[in-house]
Amino acid sequence: MIAMNGLTQRYGTFTALDSLNLSIAAGETVGLLGPNGAGKTTTLRILAGLDRPAAGRVAVDGIDPWSESDRVRRLLGVVPDGAGLYERLTVTQNLSAFASLYGLESGAVATALAQTGVADLAGRIAGKLSKGQRQRVALARALLHKPAILVLD
């Protein structure tokens, strides 16, 4: 489902990834462990097509993240480090905005809220939530479109 071969990424003179080879089959759960600066977030950003590697190849279900980014984004549900929510909007408004980007109907929002146990937060302003609540709402957002792959940073 995910293949990374010879993945290398540099930021100036700093090498964040050095020839990473990783293969993840459907149904597998994989954790990337390491200290800050080890390249975990860089790897996930490349996987999602947000960064291009200096060298190497990536395929998500056989699809190149840069030439077919829309297809890859439909396969991925991403929970970034930090919730990435619109602080002034309610939880429902946040999820509705993202649901509209995927062309989803409003029922998807209620389903994701229930699935992640945050339906009681629907009317709350995102900026007033605790960090844990924000992360759960971000998870609901990542699950809205029923992705084949869930990426948690």
PDB file of C-alpha atoms in Angstrom:
ATOM      1  CA  MET A   1       0.000   0.000   0.000  1.00  0.00           C
ATOM      2  CA  ILE A   2       2.904   2.389   0.802  1.00  0.00           C
ATOM      3  CA  ALA A   3       6.375   2.085  -0.708  1.00  0.00           C
ATOM      4  CA  MET A   4       9.305   4.394  -0.060  1.00  0.00           C
ATOM      5  CA  ASN A   5      12.604   3.686  -1.754  1.00  0.00           C
ATOM      6  CA  GLY A   6      15.824   5.613  -1.201  1.00  0.00           C
ATOM      7  CA  LEU A   7      13.939   8.546   0.277  1.00  0.00           C
ATOM      8  CA  THR A   8      16.323  11.390   1.032  1.00  0.00           C
ATOM      9  CA  GLN A   9      15.498  14.902   2.177  1.00  0.00           C
ATOM     10  CA  ARG A  10      17.836  17.746   2.979  1.00  0.00           C
ATOM     11  CA  TYR A  11      17.196  21.197   4.399  1.00  0.00           C
ATOM     12  CA  GLY A  12      20.320  23.153   3.555  1.00  0.00           C
ATOM     13  CA  THR A  13      23.188  21.165   5.021  1.00  0.00           C
ATOM     14  CA  PHE A  14      20.927  19.185   7.378  1.00  0.00           C
ATOM     15  CA  THR A  15      19.921  15.727   6.148  1.00  0.00           C
ATOM     16  CA  ALA A  16      16.490  14.904   7.584  1.00  0.00           C
ATOM     17  CA  LEU A  17      16.175  11.575   5.742  1.00  0.00           C
ATOM     18  CA  ASP A  18      18.996   9.497   4.341  1.00  0.00           C
ATOM     19  CA  SER A  19      17.964   6.752   1.898  1.00  0.00           C
ATOM     20  CA  LEU A  20      14.854   5.593   3.786  1.00  0.00           C
ATOM     21  CA  ASN A  21      13.356   2.350   2.501  1.00  0.00           C
ATOM     22  CA  LEU A  22       9.965   1.445   3.915  1.00  0.00           C
ATOM     23  CA  SER A  23       7.177  -0.805   2.747  1.00  0.00           C
ATOM     24  CA  ILE A  24       3.809  -0.928   4.491  1.00  0.00           C
ATOM     25  CA  ALA A  25       1.174  -3.440   3.433  1.00  0.00           C
ATOM     26  CA  ALA A  26      -2.590  -2.944   3.697  1.00  0.00           C
ATOM     27  CA  GLY A  27      -3.796  -3.645   7.230  1.00  0.00           C
ATOM     28  CA  GLU A  28      -0.406  -3.038   8.854  1.00  0.00           C
ATOM     29  CA  THR A  29       0.123  -0.567  11.676  1.00  0.00           C
ATOM     30  CA  VAL A  30       3.513   1.124  11.705  1.00  0.00           C
ATOM     31  CA  GLY A  31       5.013   3.604  14.115  1.00  0.00           C
ATOM     32  CA  LEU A  32       7.962   5.839  13.346  1.00  0.00           C
ATOM     33  CA  LEU A  33       9.942   6.426  16.518  1.00  0.00           C
ATOM     34  CA  GLY A  34      12.846   8.747  17.139  1.00  0.00           C
ATOM     35  CA  PRO A  35      13.930  11.996  18.718  1.00  0.00           C
ATOM     36  CA  ASN A  36      13.006  15.439  17.414  1.00  0.00           C
ATOM     37  CA  GLY A  37      14.737  16.018  14.098  1.00  0.00           C
ATOM     38  CA  ALA A  38      14.873  12.321  13.211  1.00  0.00           C
ATOM     39  CA  GLY A  39      12.731  12.812  10.083  1.00  0.00           C
ATOM     40  CA  LYS A  40       9.346  11.469  11.198  1.00  0.00           C
ATOM     41  CA  THR A  41       7.292  14.499  10.191  1.00  0.00           C
ATOM     42  CA  THR A  42       9.376  14.956   7.041  1.00  0.00           C
ATOM     43  CA  THR A  43       8.553  11.382   6.036  1.00  0.00           C
ATOM     44  CA  LEU A  44       4.839  11.974   6.583  1.00  0.00           C
ATOM     45  CA  ARG A  45       4.899  15.269   4.671  1.00  0.00           C
ATOM     46  CA  ILE A  46       6.543  13.553   1.713  1.00  0.00           C
ATOM     47  CA  LEU A  47       4.039  10.703   1.899  1.00  0.00           C
ATOM     48  CA  ALA A  48       1.164  13.207   1.764  1.00  0.00           C
ATOM     49  CA  GLY A  49       2.734  14.998  -1.200  1.00  0.00           C
ATOM     50  CA  LEU A  50       3.371  18.191   0.779  1.00  0.00           C
ATOM     51  CA  ASP A  51       7.160  18.040   0.321  1.00  0.00           C
ATOM     52  CA  ARG A  52       9.201  16.631  -2.552  1.00  0.00           C
ATOM     53  CA  PRO A  53      12.183  14.517  -1.546  1.00  0.00           C
ATOM     54  CA  ALA A  54      15.673  15.415  -2.718  1.00  0.00           C
ATOM     55  CA  ALA A  55      15.961  11.823  -3.931  1.00  0.00           C
ATOM     56  CA  GLY A  56      13.988   8.595  -3.917  1.00  0.00           C
ATOM     57  CA  ARG A  57      10.501   7.453  -4.783  1.00  0.00           C
ATOM     58  CA  VAL A  58       7.200   7.192  -2.964  1.00  0.00           C
ATOM     59  CA  ALA A  59       4.046   5.349  -3.993  1.00  0.00           C
ATOM     60  CA  VAL A  60       0.737   5.241  -2.145  1.00  0.00           C
ATOM     61  CA  ASP A  61      -1.317   2.334  -3.468  1.00  0.00           C
ATOM     62  CA  GLY A  62       0.846   2.540  -6.584  1.00  0.00           C
ATOM     63  CA  ILE A  63       0.141   6.267  -7.023  1.00  0.00           C
ATOM     64  CA  ASP A  64       2.790   8.989  -7.123  1.00  0.00           C
ATOM     65  CA  PRO A  65       1.898  11.706  -4.565  1.00  0.00           C
ATOM     66  CA  TRP A  66       3.039  14.559  -6.817  1.00  0.00           C
ATOM     67  CA  SER A  67       1.657  13.609 -10.210  1.00  0.00           C
ATOM     68  CA  GLU A  68      -1.696  12.498  -8.764  1.00  0.00           C
ATOM     69  CA  SER A  69      -1.932  14.410  -5.499  1.00  0.00           C
ATOM     70  CA  ASP A  70      -5.750  14.544  -5.459  1.00  0.00           C
ATOM     71  CA  ARG A  71      -6.016  10.752  -5.678  1.00  0.00           C
ATOM     72  CA  VAL A  72      -3.453  10.283  -2.902  1.00  0.00           C
ATOM     73  CA  ARG A  73      -5.184  12.812  -0.649  1.00  0.00           C
ATOM     74  CA  ARG A  74      -8.430  10.877  -1.000  1.00  0.00           C
ATOM     75  CA  LEU A  75      -6.620   7.756   0.222  1.00  0.00           C
ATOM     76  CA  LEU A  76      -5.047   9.512   3.212  1.00  0.00           C
ATOM     77  CA  GLY A  77      -6.539  10.802   6.421  1.00  0.00           C
ATOM     78  CA  VAL A  78      -3.916  12.950   8.143  1.00  0.00           C
ATOM     79  CA  VAL A  79      -3.826  14.181  11.734  1.00  0.00           C
ATOM     80  CA  PRO A  80      -0.970  16.704  11.856  1.00  0.00           C
ATOM     81  CA  ASP A  81       1.160  17.592  14.845  1.00  0.00           C
ATOM     82  CA  GLY A  82      -1.045  20.300  16.298  1.00  0.00           C
ATOM     83  CA  ALA A  83      -4.708  19.957  15.420  1.00  0.00           C
ATOM     84  CA  GLY A  84      -4.724  22.397  12.496  1.00  0.00           C
ATOM     85  CA  LEU A  85      -8.268  23.586  13.205  1.00  0.00           C
ATOM     86  CA  TYR A  86      -9.746  26.991  12.479  1.00  0.00           C
ATOM     87  CA  GLU A  87      -9.696  28.487  15.969  1.00  0.00           C
ATOM     88  CA  ARG A  88     -12.707  30.820  15.583  1.00  0.00           C
ATOM     89  CA  LEU A  89     -15.047  28.241  14.067  1.00  0.00           C
ATOM     90  CA  THR A  90     -17.109  25.687  15.932  1.00  0.00           C
ATOM     91  CA  VAL A  91     -16.229  22.029  15.713  1.00  0.00           C
ATOM     92  CA  THR A  92     -19.128  21.440  13.311  1.00  0.00           C
ATOM     93  CA  GLN A  93     -18.108  24.406  11.154  1.00  0.00           C
ATOM     94  CA  ASN A  94     -14.539  23.078  10.993  1.00  0.00           C
ATOM     95  CA  LEU A  95     -15.630  19.610   9.959  1.00  0.00           C
ATOM     96  CA  SER A  96     -18.241  20.942   7.531  1.00  0.00           C
ATOM     97  CA  ALA A  97     -15.608  23.056   5.790  1.00  0.00           C
ATOM     98  CA  PHE A  98     -13.393  20.025   5.270  1.00  0.00           C
ATOM     99  CA  ALA A  99     -16.325  17.814   4.292  1.00  0.00           C
ATOM    100  CA  SER A 100     -17.217  20.280   1.551  1.00  0.00           C
ATOM    101  CA  LEU A 101     -13.687  20.002   0.144  1.00  0.00           C
ATOM    102  CA  TYR A 102     -14.331  16.283  -0.359  1.00  0.00           C
ATOM    103  CA  GLY A 103     -17.836  16.840  -1.708  1.00  0.00           C
ATOM    104  CA  LEU A 104     -19.320  15.010   1.271  1.00  0.00           C
ATOM    105  CA  GLU A 105     -22.838  15.425   2.574  1.00  0.00           C
ATOM    106  CA  SER A 106     -23.546  16.805   6.040  1.00  0.00           C
ATOM    107  CA  GLY A 107     -24.173  13.326   7.435  1.00  0.00           C
ATOM    108  CA  ALA A 108     -20.439  12.667   7.202  1.00  0.00           C
ATOM    109  CA  VAL A 109     -19.812  15.259   9.906  1.00  0.00           C
ATOM    110  CA  ALA A 110     -22.249  13.673  12.362  1.00  0.00           C
ATOM    111  CA  THR A 111     -20.796  10.227  11.636  1.00  0.00           C
ATOM    112  CA  ALA A 112     -17.214  11.380  12.250  1.00  0.00           C
ATOM    113  CA  LEU A 113     -18.204  13.189  15.461  1.00  0.00           C
ATOM    114  CA  ALA A 114     -19.932  10.083  16.776  1.00  0.00           C
ATOM    115  CA  GLN A 115     -17.146   7.766  15.640  1.00  0.00           C
ATOM    116  CA  THR A 116     -14.547   9.726  17.606  1.00  0.00           C
ATOM    117  CA  GLY A 117     -16.739  10.388  20.647  1.00  0.00           C
ATOM    118  CA  VAL A 118     -16.805  14.169  20.309  1.00  0.00           C
ATOM    119  CA  ALA A 119     -20.409  14.780  19.268  1.00  0.00           C
ATOM    120  CA  ASP A 120     -20.895  16.691  22.526  1.00  0.00           C
ATOM    121  CA  LEU A 121     -18.326  19.243  21.304  1.00  0.00           C
ATOM    122  CA  ALA A 122     -20.131  20.018  18.035  1.00  0.00           C
ATOM    123  CA  GLY A 123     -21.161  23.560  18.962  1.00  0.00           C
ATOM    124  CA  ARG A 124     -17.984  24.516  20.807  1.00  0.00           C
ATOM    125  CA  ILE A 125     -15.454  26.978  19.407  1.00  0.00           C
ATOM    126  CA  ALA A 126     -12.310  25.064  18.377  1.00  0.00           C
ATOM    127  CA  GLY A 127      -9.977  27.602  19.972  1.00  0.00           C
ATOM    128  CA  LYS A 128     -11.565  26.986  23.370  1.00  0.00           C
ATOM    129  CA  LEU A 129     -11.038  23.207  23.364  1.00  0.00           C
ATOM    130  CA  SER A 130      -8.380  21.407  25.379  1.00  0.00           C
ATOM    131  CA  LYS A 131      -5.429  19.953  23.478  1.00  0.00           C
ATOM    132  CA  GLY A 132      -6.856  16.445  23.795  1.00  0.00           C
ATOM    133  CA  GLN A 133     -10.258  17.567  22.518  1.00  0.00           C
ATOM    134  CA  ARG A 134      -8.611  19.309  19.556  1.00  0.00           C
ATOM    135  CA  GLN A 135      -6.716  16.154  18.679  1.00  0.00           C
ATOM    136  CA  ARG A 136      -9.929  14.120  18.760  1.00  0.00           C
ATOM    137  CA  VAL A 137     -11.643  16.657  16.498  1.00  0.00           C
ATOM    138  CA  ALA A 138      -8.626  16.527  14.167  1.00  0.00           C
ATOM    139  CA  LEU A 139      -9.021  12.747  14.108  1.00  0.00           C
ATOM    140  CA  ALA A 140     -12.706  13.173  13.223  1.00  0.00           C
ATOM    141  CA  ARG A 141     -11.643  15.485  10.391  1.00  0.00           C
ATOM    142  CA  ALA A 142      -9.140  12.903   9.125  1.00  0.00           C
ATOM    143  CA  LEU A 143     -11.819  10.198   9.123  1.00  0.00           C
ATOM    144  CA  LEU A 144     -14.521  12.271   7.362  1.00  0.00           C
ATOM    145  CA  HIS A 145     -13.917  10.825   3.907  1.00  0.00           C
ATOM    146  CA  LYS A 146     -13.277   7.255   5.115  1.00  0.00           C
ATOM    147  CA  PRO A 147      -9.635   7.091   4.050  1.00  0.00           C
ATOM    148  CA  ALA A 148      -7.859   3.830   3.306  1.00  0.00           C
ATOM    149  CA  ILE A 149      -4.775   5.051   5.196  1.00  0.00           C
ATOM    150  CA  LEU A 150      -4.702   6.978   8.457  1.00  0.00           C
ATOM    151  CA  VAL A 151      -1.537   8.977   9.215  1.00  0.00           C
ATOM    152  CA  LEU A 152      -1.033  10.343  12.723  1.00  0.00           C
ATOM    153  CA  ASP A 153       1.825  12.749  13.407  1.00  0.00           C
TER     154      ASP A 153
END
